[in-house]
PDB file of C-alpha atoms and ligand atoms in Angstrom:
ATOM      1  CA  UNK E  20     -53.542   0.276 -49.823  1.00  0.00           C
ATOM      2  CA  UNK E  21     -57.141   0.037 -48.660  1.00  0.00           C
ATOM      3  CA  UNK E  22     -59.060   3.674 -49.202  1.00  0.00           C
ATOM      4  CA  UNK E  23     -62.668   5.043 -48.183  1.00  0.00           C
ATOM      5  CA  UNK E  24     -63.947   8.181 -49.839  1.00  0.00           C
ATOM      6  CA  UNK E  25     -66.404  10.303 -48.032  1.00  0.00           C
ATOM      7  CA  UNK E  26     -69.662  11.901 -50.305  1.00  0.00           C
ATOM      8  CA  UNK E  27     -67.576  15.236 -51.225  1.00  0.00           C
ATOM      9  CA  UNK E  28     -64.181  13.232 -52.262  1.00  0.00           C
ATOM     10  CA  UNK E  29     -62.602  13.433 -49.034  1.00  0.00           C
ATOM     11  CA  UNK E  30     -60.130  10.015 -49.374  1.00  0.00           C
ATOM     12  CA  UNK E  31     -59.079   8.194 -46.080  1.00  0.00           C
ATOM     13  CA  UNK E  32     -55.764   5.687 -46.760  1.00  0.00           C
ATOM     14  CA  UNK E  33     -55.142   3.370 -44.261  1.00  0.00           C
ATOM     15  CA  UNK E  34     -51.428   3.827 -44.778  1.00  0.00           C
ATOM     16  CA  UNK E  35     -50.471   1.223 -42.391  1.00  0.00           C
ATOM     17  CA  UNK E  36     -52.431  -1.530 -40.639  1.00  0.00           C
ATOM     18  CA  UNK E  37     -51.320  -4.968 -38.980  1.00  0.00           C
ATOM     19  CA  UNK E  38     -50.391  -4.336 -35.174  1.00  0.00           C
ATOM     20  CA  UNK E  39     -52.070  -0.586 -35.407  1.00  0.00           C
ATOM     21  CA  UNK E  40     -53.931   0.401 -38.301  1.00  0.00           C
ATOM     22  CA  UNK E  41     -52.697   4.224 -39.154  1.00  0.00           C
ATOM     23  CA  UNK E  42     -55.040   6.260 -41.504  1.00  0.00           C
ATOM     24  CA  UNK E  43     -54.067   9.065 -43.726  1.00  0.00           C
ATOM     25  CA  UNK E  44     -57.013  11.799 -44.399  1.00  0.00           C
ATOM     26  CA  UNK E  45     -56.376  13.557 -47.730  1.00  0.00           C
ATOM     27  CA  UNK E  46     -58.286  16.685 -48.607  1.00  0.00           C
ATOM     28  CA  UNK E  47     -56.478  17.660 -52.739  1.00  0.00           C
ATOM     29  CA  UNK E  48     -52.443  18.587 -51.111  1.00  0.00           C
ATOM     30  CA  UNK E  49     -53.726  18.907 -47.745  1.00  0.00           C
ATOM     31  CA  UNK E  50     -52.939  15.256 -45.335  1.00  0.00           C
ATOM     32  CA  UNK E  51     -53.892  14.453 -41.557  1.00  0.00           C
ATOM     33  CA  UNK E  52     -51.959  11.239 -40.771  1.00  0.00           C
ATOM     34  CA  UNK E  53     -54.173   9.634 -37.505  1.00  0.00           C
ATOM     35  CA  UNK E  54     -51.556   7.805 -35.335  1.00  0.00           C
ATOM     36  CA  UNK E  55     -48.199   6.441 -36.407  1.00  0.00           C
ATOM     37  CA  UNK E  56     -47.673   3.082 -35.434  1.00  0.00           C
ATOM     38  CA  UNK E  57     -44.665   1.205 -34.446  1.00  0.00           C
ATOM     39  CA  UNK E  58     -40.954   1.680 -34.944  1.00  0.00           C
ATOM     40  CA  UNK E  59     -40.947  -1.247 -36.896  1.00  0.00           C
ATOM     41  CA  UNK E  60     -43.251   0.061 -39.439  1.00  0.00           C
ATOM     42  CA  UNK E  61     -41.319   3.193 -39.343  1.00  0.00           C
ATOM     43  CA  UNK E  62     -39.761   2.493 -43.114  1.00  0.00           C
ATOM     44  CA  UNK E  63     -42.800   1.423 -44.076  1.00  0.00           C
ATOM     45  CA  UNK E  64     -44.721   4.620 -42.956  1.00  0.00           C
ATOM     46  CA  UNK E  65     -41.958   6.727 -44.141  1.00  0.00           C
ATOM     47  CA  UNK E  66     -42.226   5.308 -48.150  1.00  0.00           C
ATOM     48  CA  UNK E  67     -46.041   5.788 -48.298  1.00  0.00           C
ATOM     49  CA  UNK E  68     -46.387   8.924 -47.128  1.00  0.00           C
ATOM     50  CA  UNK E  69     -43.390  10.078 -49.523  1.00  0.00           C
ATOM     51  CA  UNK E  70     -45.337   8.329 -52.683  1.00  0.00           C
ATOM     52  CA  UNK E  71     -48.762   9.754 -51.704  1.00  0.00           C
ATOM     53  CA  UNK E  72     -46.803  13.631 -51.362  1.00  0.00           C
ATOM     54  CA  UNK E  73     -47.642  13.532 -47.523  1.00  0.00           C
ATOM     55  CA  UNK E  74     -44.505  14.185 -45.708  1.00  0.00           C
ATOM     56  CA  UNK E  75     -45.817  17.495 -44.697  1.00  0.00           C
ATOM     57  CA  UNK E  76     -49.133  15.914 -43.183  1.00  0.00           C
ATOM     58  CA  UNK E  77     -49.916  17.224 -39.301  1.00  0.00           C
ATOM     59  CA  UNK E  78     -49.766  14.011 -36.625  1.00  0.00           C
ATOM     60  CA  UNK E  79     -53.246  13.593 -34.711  1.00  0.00           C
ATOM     61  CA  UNK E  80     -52.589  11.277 -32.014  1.00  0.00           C
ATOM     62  CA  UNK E  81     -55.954   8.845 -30.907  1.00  0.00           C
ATOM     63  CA  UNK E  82     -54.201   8.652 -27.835  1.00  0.00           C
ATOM     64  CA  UNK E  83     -50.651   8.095 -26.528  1.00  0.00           C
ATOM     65  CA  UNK E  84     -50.357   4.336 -26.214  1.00  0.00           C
ATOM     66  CA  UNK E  85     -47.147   3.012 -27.758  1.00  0.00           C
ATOM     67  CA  UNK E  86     -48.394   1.376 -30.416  1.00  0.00           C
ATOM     68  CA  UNK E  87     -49.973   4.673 -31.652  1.00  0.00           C
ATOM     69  CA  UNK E  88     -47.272   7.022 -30.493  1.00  0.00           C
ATOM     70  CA  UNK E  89     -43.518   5.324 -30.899  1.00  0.00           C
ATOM     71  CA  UNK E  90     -43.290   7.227 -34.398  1.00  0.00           C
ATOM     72  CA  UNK E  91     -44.426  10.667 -33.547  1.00  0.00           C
ATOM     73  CA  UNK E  92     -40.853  11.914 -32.381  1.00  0.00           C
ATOM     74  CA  UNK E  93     -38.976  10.473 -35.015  1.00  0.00           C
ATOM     75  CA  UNK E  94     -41.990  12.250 -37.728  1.00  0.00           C
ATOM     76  CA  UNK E  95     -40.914  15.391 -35.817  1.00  0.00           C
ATOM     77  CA  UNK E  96     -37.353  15.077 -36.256  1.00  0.00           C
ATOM     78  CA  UNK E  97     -37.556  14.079 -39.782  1.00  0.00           C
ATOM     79  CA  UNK E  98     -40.626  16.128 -41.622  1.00  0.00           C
ATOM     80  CA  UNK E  99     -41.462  18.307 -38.607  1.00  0.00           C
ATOM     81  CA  UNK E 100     -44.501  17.122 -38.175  1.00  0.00           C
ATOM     82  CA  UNK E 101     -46.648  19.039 -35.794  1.00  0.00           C
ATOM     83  CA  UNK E 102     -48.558  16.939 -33.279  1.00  0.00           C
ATOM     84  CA  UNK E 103     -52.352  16.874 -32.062  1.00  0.00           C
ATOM     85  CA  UNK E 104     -53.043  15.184 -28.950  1.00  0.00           C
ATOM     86  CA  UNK E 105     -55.787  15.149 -26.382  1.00  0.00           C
ATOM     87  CA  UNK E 106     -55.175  18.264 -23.319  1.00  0.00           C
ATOM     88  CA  UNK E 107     -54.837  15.238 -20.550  1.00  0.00           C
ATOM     89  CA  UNK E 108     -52.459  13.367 -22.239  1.00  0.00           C
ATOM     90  CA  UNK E 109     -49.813  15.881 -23.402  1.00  0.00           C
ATOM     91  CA  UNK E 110     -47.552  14.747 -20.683  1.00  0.00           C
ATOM     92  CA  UNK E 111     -47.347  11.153 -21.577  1.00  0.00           C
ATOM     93  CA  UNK E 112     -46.405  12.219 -24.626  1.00  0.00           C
ATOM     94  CA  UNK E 113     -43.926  14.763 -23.539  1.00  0.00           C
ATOM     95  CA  UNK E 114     -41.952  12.318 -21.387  1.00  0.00           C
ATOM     96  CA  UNK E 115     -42.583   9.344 -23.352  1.00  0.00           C
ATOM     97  CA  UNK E 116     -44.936   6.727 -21.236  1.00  0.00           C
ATOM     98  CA  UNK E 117     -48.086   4.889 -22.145  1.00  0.00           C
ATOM     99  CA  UNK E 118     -51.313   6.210 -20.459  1.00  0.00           C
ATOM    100  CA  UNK E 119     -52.376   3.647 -17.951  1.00  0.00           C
ATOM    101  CA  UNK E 120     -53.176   0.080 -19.981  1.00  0.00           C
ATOM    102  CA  UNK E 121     -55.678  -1.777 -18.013  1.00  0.00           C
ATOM    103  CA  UNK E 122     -57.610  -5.007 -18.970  1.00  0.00           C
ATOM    104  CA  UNK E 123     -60.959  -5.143 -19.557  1.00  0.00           C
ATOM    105  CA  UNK E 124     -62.133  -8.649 -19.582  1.00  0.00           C
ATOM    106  CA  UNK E 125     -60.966 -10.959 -16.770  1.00  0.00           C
ATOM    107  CA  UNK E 126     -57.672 -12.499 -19.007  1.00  0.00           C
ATOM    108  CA  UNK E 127     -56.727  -8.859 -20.172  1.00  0.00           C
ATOM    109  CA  UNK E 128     -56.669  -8.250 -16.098  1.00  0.00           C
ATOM    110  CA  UNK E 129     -54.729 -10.615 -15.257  1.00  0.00           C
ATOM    111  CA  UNK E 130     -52.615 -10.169 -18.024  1.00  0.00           C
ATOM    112  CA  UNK E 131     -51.478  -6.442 -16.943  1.00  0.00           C
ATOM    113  CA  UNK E 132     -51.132  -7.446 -13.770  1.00  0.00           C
ATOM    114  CA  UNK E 133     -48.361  -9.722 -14.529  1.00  0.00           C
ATOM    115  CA  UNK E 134     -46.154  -7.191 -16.804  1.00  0.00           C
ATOM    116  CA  UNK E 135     -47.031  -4.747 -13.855  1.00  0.00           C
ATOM    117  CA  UNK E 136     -45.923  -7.411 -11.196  1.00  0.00           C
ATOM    118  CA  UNK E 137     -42.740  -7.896 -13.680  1.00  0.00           C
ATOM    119  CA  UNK E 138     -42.040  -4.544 -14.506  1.00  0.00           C
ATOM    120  CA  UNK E 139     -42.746  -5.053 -18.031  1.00  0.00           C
ATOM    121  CA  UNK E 140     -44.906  -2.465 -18.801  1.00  0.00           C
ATOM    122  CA  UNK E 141     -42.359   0.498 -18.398  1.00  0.00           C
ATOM    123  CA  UNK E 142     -40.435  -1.516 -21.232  1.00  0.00           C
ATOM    124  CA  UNK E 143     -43.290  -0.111 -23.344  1.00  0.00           C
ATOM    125  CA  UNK E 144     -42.573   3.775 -23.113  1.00  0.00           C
ATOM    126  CA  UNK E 145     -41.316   5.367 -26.438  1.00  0.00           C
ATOM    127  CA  UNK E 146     -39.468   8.514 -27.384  1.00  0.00           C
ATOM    128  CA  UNK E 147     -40.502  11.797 -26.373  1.00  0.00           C
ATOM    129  CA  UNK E 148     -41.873  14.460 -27.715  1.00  0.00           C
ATOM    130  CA  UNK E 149     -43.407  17.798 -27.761  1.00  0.00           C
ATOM    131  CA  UNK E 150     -46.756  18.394 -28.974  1.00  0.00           C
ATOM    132  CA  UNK E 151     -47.788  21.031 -31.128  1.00  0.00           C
ATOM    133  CA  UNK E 152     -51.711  21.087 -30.378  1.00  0.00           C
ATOM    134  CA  UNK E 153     -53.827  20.445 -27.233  1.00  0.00           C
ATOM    135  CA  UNK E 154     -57.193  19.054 -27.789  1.00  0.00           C
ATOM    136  CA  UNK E 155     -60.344  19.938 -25.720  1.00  0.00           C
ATOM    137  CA  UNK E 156     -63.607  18.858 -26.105  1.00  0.00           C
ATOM    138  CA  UNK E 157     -63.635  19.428 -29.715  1.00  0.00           C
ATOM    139  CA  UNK E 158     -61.783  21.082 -31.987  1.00  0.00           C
ATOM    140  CA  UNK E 159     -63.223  22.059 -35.955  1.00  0.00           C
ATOM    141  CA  UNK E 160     -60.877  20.742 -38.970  1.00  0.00           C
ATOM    142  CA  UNK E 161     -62.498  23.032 -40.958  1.00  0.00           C
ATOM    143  CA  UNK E 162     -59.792  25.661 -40.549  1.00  0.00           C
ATOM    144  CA  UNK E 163     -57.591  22.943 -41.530  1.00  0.00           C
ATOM    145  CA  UNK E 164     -58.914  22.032 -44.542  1.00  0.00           C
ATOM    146  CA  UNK E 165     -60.767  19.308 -43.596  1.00  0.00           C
ATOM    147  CA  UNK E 166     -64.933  18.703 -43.290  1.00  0.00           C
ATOM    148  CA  UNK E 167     -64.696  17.292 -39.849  1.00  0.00           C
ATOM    149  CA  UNK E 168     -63.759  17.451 -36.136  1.00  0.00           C
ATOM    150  CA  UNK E 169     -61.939  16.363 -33.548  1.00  0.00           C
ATOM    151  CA  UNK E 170     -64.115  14.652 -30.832  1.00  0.00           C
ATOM    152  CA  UNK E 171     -63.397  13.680 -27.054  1.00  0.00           C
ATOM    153  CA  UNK E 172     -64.112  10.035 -26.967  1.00  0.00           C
ATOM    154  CA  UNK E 173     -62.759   9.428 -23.616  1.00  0.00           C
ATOM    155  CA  UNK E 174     -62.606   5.788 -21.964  1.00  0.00           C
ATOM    156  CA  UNK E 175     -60.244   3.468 -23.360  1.00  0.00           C
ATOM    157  CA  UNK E 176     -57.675   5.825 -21.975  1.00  0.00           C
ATOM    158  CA  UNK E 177     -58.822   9.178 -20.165  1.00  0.00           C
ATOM    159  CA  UNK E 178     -57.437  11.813 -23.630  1.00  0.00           C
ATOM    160  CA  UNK E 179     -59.024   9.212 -26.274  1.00  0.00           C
ATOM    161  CA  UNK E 180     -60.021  11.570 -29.172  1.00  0.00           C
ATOM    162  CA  UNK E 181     -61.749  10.418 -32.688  1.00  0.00           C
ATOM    163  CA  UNK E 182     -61.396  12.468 -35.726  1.00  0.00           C
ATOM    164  CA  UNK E 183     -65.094  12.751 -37.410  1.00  0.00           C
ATOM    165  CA  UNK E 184     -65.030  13.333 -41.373  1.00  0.00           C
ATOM    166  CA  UNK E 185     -68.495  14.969 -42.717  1.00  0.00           C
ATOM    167  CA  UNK E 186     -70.491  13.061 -39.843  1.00  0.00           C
ATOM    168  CA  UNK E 187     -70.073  10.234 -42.428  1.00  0.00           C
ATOM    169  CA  UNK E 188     -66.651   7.943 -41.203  1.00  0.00           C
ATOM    170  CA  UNK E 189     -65.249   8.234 -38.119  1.00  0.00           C
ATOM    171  CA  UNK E 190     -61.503   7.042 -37.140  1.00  0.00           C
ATOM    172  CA  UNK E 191     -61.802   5.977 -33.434  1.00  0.00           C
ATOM    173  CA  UNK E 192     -58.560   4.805 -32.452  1.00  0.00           C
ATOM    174  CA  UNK E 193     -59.067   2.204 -29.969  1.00  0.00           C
ATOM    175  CA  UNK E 194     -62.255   3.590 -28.339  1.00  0.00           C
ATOM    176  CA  UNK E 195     -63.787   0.481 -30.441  1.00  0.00           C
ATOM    177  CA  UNK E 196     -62.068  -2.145 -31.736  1.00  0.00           C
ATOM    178  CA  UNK E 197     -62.567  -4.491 -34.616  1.00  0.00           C
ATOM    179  CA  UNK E 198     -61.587  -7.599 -34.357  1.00  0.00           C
ATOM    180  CA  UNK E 199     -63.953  -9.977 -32.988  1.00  0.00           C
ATOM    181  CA  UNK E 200     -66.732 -10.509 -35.092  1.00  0.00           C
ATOM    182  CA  UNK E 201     -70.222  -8.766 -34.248  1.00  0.00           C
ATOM    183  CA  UNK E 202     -68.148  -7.189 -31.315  1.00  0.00           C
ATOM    184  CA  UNK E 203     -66.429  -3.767 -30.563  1.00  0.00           C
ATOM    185  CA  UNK E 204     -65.640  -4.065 -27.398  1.00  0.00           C
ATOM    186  CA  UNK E 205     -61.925  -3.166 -26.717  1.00  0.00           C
ATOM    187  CA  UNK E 206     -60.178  -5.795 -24.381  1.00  0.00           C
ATOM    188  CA  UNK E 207     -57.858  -2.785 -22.923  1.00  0.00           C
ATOM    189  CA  UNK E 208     -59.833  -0.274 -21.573  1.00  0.00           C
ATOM    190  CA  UNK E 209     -59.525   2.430 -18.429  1.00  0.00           C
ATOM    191  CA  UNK E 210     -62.581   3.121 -17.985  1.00  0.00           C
ATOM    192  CA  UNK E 211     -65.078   0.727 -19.689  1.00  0.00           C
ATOM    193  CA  UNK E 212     -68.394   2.601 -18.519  1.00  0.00           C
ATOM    194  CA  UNK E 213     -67.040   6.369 -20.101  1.00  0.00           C
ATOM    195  CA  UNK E 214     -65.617   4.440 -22.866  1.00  0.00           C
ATOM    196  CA  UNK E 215     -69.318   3.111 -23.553  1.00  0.00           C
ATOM    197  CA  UNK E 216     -70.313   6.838 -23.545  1.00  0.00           C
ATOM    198  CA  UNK E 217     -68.144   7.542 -25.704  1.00  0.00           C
ATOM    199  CA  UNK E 218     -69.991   4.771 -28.193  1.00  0.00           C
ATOM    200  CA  UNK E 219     -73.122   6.938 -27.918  1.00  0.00           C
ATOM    201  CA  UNK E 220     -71.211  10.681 -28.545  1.00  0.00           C
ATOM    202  CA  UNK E 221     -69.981   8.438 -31.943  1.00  0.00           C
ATOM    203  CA  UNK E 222     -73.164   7.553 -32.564  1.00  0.00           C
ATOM    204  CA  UNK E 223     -74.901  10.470 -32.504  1.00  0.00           C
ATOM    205  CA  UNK E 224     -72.838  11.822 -35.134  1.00  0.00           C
ATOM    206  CA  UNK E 225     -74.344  10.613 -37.418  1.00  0.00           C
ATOM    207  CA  UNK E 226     -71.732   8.302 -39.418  1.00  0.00           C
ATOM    208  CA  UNK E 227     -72.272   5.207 -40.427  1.00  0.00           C
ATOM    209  CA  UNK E 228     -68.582   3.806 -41.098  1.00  0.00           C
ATOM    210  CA  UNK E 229     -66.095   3.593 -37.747  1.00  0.00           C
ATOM    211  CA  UNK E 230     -62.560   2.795 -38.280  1.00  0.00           C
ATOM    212  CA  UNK E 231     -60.354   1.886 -35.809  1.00  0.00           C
ATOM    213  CA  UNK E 232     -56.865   0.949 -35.153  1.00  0.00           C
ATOM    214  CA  UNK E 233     -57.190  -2.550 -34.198  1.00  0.00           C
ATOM    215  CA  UNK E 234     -59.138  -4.875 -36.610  1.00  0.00           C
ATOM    216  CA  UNK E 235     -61.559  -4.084 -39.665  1.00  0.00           C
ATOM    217  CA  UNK E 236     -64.067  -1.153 -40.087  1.00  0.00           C
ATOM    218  CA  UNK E 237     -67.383  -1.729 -38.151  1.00  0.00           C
ATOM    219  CA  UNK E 238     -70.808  -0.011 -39.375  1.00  0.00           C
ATOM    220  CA  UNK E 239     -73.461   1.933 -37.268  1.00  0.00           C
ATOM    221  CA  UNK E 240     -75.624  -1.288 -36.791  1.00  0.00           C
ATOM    222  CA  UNK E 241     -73.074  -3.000 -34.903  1.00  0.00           C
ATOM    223  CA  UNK E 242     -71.938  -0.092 -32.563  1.00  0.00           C
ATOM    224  CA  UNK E 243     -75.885   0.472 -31.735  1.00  0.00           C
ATOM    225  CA  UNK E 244     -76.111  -3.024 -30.527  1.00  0.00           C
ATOM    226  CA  UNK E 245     -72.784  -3.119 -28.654  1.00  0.00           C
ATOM    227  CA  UNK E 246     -74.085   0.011 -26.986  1.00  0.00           C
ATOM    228  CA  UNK E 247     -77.287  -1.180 -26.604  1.00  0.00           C
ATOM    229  CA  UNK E 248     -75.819  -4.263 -24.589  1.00  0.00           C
ATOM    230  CA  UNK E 249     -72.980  -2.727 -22.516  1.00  0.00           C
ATOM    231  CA  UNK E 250     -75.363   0.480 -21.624  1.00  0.00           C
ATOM    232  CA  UNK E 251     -76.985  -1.824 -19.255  1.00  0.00           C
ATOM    233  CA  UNK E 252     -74.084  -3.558 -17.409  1.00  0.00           C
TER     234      UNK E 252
HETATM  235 ZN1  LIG T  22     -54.593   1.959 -26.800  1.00  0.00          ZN
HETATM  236 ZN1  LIG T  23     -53.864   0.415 -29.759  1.00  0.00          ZN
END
């Protein structure tokens, strides 16, 4: 399992990855598991976070697309996991839909538009649940046991949040994605020009590694050039 540790020994696990990359923050006994994939990883996520002593970890949701949310009810029901999301998004999560999925580049348009036209995309909501935690702005981890914060990084979907350890790595969710190369531009995306805000709020933390749920890690060069280029559009 592929791990990151920060300057004071903070360890990041990304305890699943493949359709969504799920990271597990680890501060000595104390564990903040950032998303939770799919149901089909559900064993999967379930075995690792019983080997690494984690079943009591708290749920931090990125946001409340499916892909990041389907296993938050069924962590609830089986560790009682308490779960963080962002203020606007709390009733997505609550009754179980996806926060509006648009495209952002012209095939990713026309793509949504189709499941739309075909009624697809309700085929996509997941099982409820209640969250435990509203997020605002930002909220300190420090309380928690953690170096770091919880950061509005609104744009991909309007309750995007990024959790910020030491101002050193940040795990973004899908407020940048890594999968093309030299690129971090997300190909889903509600609001592309607050999203590209949100680049600069990540950026001015400070940290140098981002991490996000699609695709491999991306450093602070890239995201300042990505920035620099959509800024202007
Ligand atoms: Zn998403
Ligand atoms: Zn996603």
């Amino acid at each position: 399992m592929k791990s990151w540790k920060t300057k004071t020994g903070v360890r990041i696990y990304r305890i699943l990855n493949g359709r969504c990359n799920c990271y597990l923050i680890s501060n000595g006994n104390r564990f903040l598991l950032v998303d939770s994939g799919t149901k089909r990883d559900w064993n999967r996520l379930n075995k690792r976070l019983d080997k690494l002593g984690a079943t009591h970890a708290s749920l931090v949701l990125t946001h409340c697309h499916f892909d990041h949310a389907e296993n938050a009810a069924k962590l609830k029901q089986t560790h009682g996991t308490p779960v963080w999301v962002h203020r606007s998004e709390g009733t997505c999560l609550k009754n179980g839909e996806n926060p509006v999925i648009q495209g952002s580049t012209p095939v990713t348009k026309l793509l949504i538009q189709v499941l739309r036209w075909t009624r697809q995309l309700v085929r996509l909501n997941y099982a409820p649940v209640n969250h435990d935690c509203l997020v605002d702005e930002r909220l300190d981890l420090d309380p928690f046991g953690f170096p770091g914060y919880i950061l509005h990084t609104p744009g991909h979907t309007p309750g995007s949040l990024s959790v910020i350890i030491e101002n050193e790595i940040a795990l973004v969710g899908d407020t940048l994605f890594g999968i093309f190369r030299g690129s971090v531009f997300p190909p889903f995306a509600d609001n592309p020009k607050l999203m590209v805000q949100s680049w600069k709020k990540l950026l001015d933390t400070g940290c140098t590694t981002f991490l996000p749920a699609h695709g491999s890690e991306r450093d602070k060069a890239v995201l300042k050039r990505q920035y620099d280029k959509y800024i202007k559009l």
